Amino acid sequence: MLRLTLALALVASPALASNERAFAPNPDGTTSFIMPSGNVGCTYIPAGGTPVYQTMTGMAELHCTIVEPVYTTVVLEAHLGAPQPIRGGEAPGLPMAGALPYGSFWQAGPFTCLSSRNGLTCTNASGAGLRMARAGVVTW
């Protein structure tokens, strides 16, 4: 009986898929990653925010930034619809973070992001999302 219970526990325990990547949280509780190109990066902000940043709705947010061709940031909220790109004149750069390899995905809270050679695609629990690539930024 103990063997059967242990076998069922091993089968039922969640494991990272071979192409899923996880990143250690930053000291402030956020989690960041960049694309292998170094042109796109995202920071996950957990529900409630951080000691220095409170999310607008109190829910989790995903802040994604592309540097080239036009520095643009998109804030994807946990359950809200289409985000609006924010174009900035000053480019502070991307977070210092691990790379999300092409063909891999990352997920936390209500967000899932897929890295490909054609860009980064992220969605929230409601299906709203963004796509960032040198060809441009698209939100839905």
mmCIF file of C-alpha atoms in Angstrom:
data_model
loop_
_atom_site.group_PDB
_atom_site.id
_atom_site.type_symbol
_atom_site.label_atom_id
_atom_site.label_comp_id
_atom_site.label_asym_id
_atom_site.label_seq_id
_atom_site.Cartn_x
_atom_site.Cartn_y
_atom_site.Cartn_z
ATOM 1 C CA MET A 1 0.000 0.000 0.000
ATOM 2 C CA LEU A 2 2.843 2.382 0.824
ATOM 3 C CA ARG A 3 4.401 1.742 -2.612
ATOM 4 C CA LEU A 4 1.121 2.524 -4.359
ATOM 5 C CA THR A 5 0.696 5.747 -2.374
ATOM 6 C CA LEU A 6 4.267 6.842 -3.141
ATOM 7 C CA ALA A 7 3.855 6.008 -6.837
ATOM 8 C CA LEU A 8 0.613 8.007 -7.026
ATOM 9 C CA ALA A 9 2.244 10.954 -5.245
ATOM 10 C CA LEU A 10 5.118 10.991 -7.716
ATOM 11 C CA VAL A 11 2.769 10.872 -10.694
ATOM 12 C CA ALA A 12 0.498 13.568 -9.252
ATOM 13 C CA SER A 13 3.258 15.989 -8.213
ATOM 14 C CA PRO A 14 3.708 18.922 -10.580
ATOM 15 C CA ALA A 15 6.983 19.001 -12.474
ATOM 16 C CA LEU A 16 8.408 21.489 -14.909
ATOM 17 C CA ALA A 17 7.799 20.511 -18.505
ATOM 18 C CA SER A 18 11.024 20.062 -20.431
ATOM 19 C CA ASN A 19 10.635 23.467 -22.075
ATOM 20 C CA GLU A 20 9.328 25.357 -19.023
ATOM 21 C CA ARG A 21 11.793 27.647 -17.263
ATOM 22 C CA ALA A 22 11.661 29.038 -13.746
ATOM 23 C CA PHE A 23 13.599 32.010 -12.394
ATOM 24 C CA ALA A 24 14.437 32.777 -8.776
ATOM 25 C CA PRO A 25 12.575 35.752 -7.314
ATOM 26 C CA ASN A 26 14.422 39.028 -6.848
ATOM 27 C CA PRO A 27 14.901 40.295 -3.266
ATOM 28 C CA ASP A 28 11.820 42.556 -3.662
ATOM 29 C CA GLY A 29 9.579 39.579 -4.597
ATOM 30 C CA THR A 30 9.450 40.307 -8.324
ATOM 31 C CA THR A 31 10.680 37.833 -10.948
ATOM 32 C CA SER A 32 12.436 38.900 -14.158
ATOM 33 C CA PHE A 33 13.681 37.354 -17.384
ATOM 34 C CA ILE A 34 15.024 38.528 -20.735
ATOM 35 C CA MET A 35 15.034 37.109 -24.240
ATOM 36 C CA PRO A 36 18.292 35.629 -25.577
ATOM 37 C CA SER A 37 18.562 38.591 -27.989
ATOM 38 C CA GLY A 38 18.754 41.004 -25.056
ATOM 39 C CA ASN A 39 16.103 43.173 -26.727
ATOM 40 C CA VAL A 40 13.026 42.161 -24.676
ATOM 41 C CA GLY A 41 12.570 41.589 -20.958
ATOM 42 C CA CYS A 42 9.732 41.172 -18.466
ATOM 43 C CA THR A 43 9.234 41.612 -14.741
ATOM 44 C CA TYR A 44 6.449 39.822 -12.868
ATOM 45 C CA ILE A 45 5.037 41.757 -9.921
ATOM 46 C CA PRO A 46 3.030 39.588 -7.521
ATOM 47 C CA ALA A 47 -0.437 40.494 -6.267
ATOM 48 C CA GLY A 48 -0.198 43.394 -3.867
ATOM 49 C CA GLY A 49 3.031 44.682 -5.357
ATOM 50 C CA THR A 50 6.339 45.284 -3.611
ATOM 51 C CA PRO A 51 7.480 47.506 -0.740
ATOM 52 C CA VAL A 52 8.086 50.347 -3.252
ATOM 53 C CA TYR A 53 5.456 49.659 -5.956
ATOM 54 C CA GLN A 54 1.780 48.875 -5.462
ATOM 55 C CA THR A 55 -0.037 47.401 -8.461
ATOM 56 C CA MET A 56 -2.942 49.476 -9.763
ATOM 57 C CA THR A 57 -5.643 46.887 -8.958
ATOM 58 C CA GLY A 58 -3.891 45.013 -6.155
ATOM 59 C CA MET A 59 -3.576 42.035 -8.497
ATOM 60 C CA ALA A 60 -0.420 40.715 -10.190
ATOM 61 C CA GLU A 61 1.092 42.571 -13.161
ATOM 62 C CA LEU A 62 3.581 41.675 -15.882
ATOM 63 C CA HIS A 63 5.717 44.564 -17.175
ATOM 64 C CA CYS A 64 7.361 43.753 -20.528
ATOM 65 C CA THR A 65 9.751 46.065 -22.364
ATOM 66 C CA ILE A 66 11.290 46.072 -25.828
ATOM 67 C CA VAL A 67 14.340 48.246 -26.470
ATOM 68 C CA GLU A 68 14.559 48.308 -30.294
ATOM 69 C CA PRO A 69 13.255 49.546 -32.703
ATOM 70 C CA VAL A 70 11.220 51.833 -30.376
ATOM 71 C CA TYR A 71 11.571 51.626 -26.595
ATOM 72 C CA THR A 72 8.112 50.439 -25.471
ATOM 73 C CA THR A 73 6.681 48.989 -22.252
ATOM 74 C CA VAL A 74 3.417 47.088 -21.886
ATOM 75 C CA VAL A 75 1.790 46.410 -18.501
ATOM 76 C CA LEU A 76 -0.346 43.283 -18.632
ATOM 77 C CA GLU A 77 -2.722 42.993 -15.685
ATOM 78 C CA ALA A 78 -3.898 39.706 -14.182
ATOM 79 C CA HIS A 79 -7.465 39.632 -15.490
ATOM 80 C CA LEU A 80 -8.028 42.824 -17.443
ATOM 81 C CA GLY A 81 -8.389 43.127 -21.207
ATOM 82 C CA ALA A 82 -6.074 44.493 -23.868
ATOM 83 C CA PRO A 83 -3.138 46.453 -22.449
ATOM 84 C CA GLN A 84 -1.951 49.667 -24.053
ATOM 85 C CA PRO A 85 1.716 50.071 -25.074
ATOM 86 C CA ILE A 86 3.583 52.941 -23.396
ATOM 87 C CA ARG A 87 6.303 54.487 -25.535
ATOM 88 C CA GLY A 88 9.070 56.197 -23.636
ATOM 89 C CA GLY A 89 11.765 58.594 -24.692
ATOM 90 C CA GLU A 90 14.261 57.557 -22.057
ATOM 91 C CA ALA A 91 15.416 53.948 -22.208
ATOM 92 C CA PRO A 92 16.568 52.710 -18.787
ATOM 93 C CA GLY A 93 17.231 49.234 -20.210
ATOM 94 C CA LEU A 94 16.143 45.753 -19.283
ATOM 95 C CA PRO A 95 16.299 43.960 -15.945
ATOM 96 C CA MET A 96 19.449 42.040 -15.080
ATOM 97 C CA ALA A 97 17.964 38.574 -15.351
ATOM 98 C CA GLY A 98 18.302 35.095 -16.737
ATOM 99 C CA ALA A 99 17.424 34.387 -20.363
ATOM 100 C CA LEU A 100 14.267 32.557 -21.423
ATOM 101 C CA PRO A 101 15.625 30.335 -24.237
ATOM 102 C CA TYR A 102 13.855 30.250 -27.586
ATOM 103 C CA GLY A 103 11.212 27.514 -27.617
ATOM 104 C CA SER A 104 10.743 27.764 -23.844
ATOM 105 C CA PHE A 105 7.950 29.162 -21.740
ATOM 106 C CA TRP A 106 7.628 30.729 -18.306
ATOM 107 C CA GLN A 107 4.561 31.016 -16.133
ATOM 108 C CA ALA A 108 3.679 32.582 -12.805
ATOM 109 C CA GLY A 109 0.345 33.527 -11.319
ATOM 110 C CA PRO A 110 -2.066 34.294 -14.178
ATOM 111 C CA PHE A 111 0.664 34.836 -16.818
ATOM 112 C CA THR A 112 2.311 32.608 -19.414
ATOM 113 C CA CYS A 113 5.057 33.748 -21.803
ATOM 114 C CA LEU A 114 6.515 31.883 -24.781
ATOM 115 C CA SER A 115 9.921 32.775 -26.212
ATOM 116 C CA SER A 116 10.594 32.212 -29.908
ATOM 117 C CA ARG A 117 13.042 33.525 -32.492
ATOM 118 C CA ASN A 118 10.095 35.590 -33.796
ATOM 119 C CA GLY A 119 9.516 37.359 -30.468
ATOM 120 C CA LEU A 120 7.924 37.022 -27.057
ATOM 121 C CA THR A 121 4.218 36.291 -26.589
ATOM 122 C CA CYS A 122 2.580 36.641 -23.144
ATOM 123 C CA THR A 123 -1.038 36.172 -22.061
ATOM 124 C CA ASN A 124 -3.015 36.567 -18.853
ATOM 125 C CA ALA A 125 -5.774 34.421 -17.346
ATOM 126 C CA SER A 126 -8.427 36.209 -19.452
ATOM 127 C CA GLY A 127 -6.585 35.629 -22.745
ATOM 128 C CA ALA A 128 -5.456 39.250 -23.145
ATOM 129 C CA GLY A 129 -1.856 39.545 -24.165
ATOM 130 C CA LEU A 130 1.082 41.047 -25.960
ATOM 131 C CA ARG A 131 3.629 40.152 -28.586
ATOM 132 C CA MET A 132 6.990 41.919 -28.719
ATOM 133 C CA ALA A 133 9.388 41.565 -31.634
ATOM 134 C CA ARG A 134 11.615 43.771 -33.765
ATOM 135 C CA ALA A 135 8.676 43.869 -36.189
ATOM 136 C CA GLY A 136 6.666 45.736 -33.530
ATOM 137 C CA VAL A 137 4.457 45.446 -30.477
ATOM 138 C CA VAL A 138 0.945 44.007 -30.710
ATOM 139 C CA THR A 139 -1.588 43.820 -27.857
ATOM 140 C CA TRP A 140 -5.015 42.205 -27.644
#
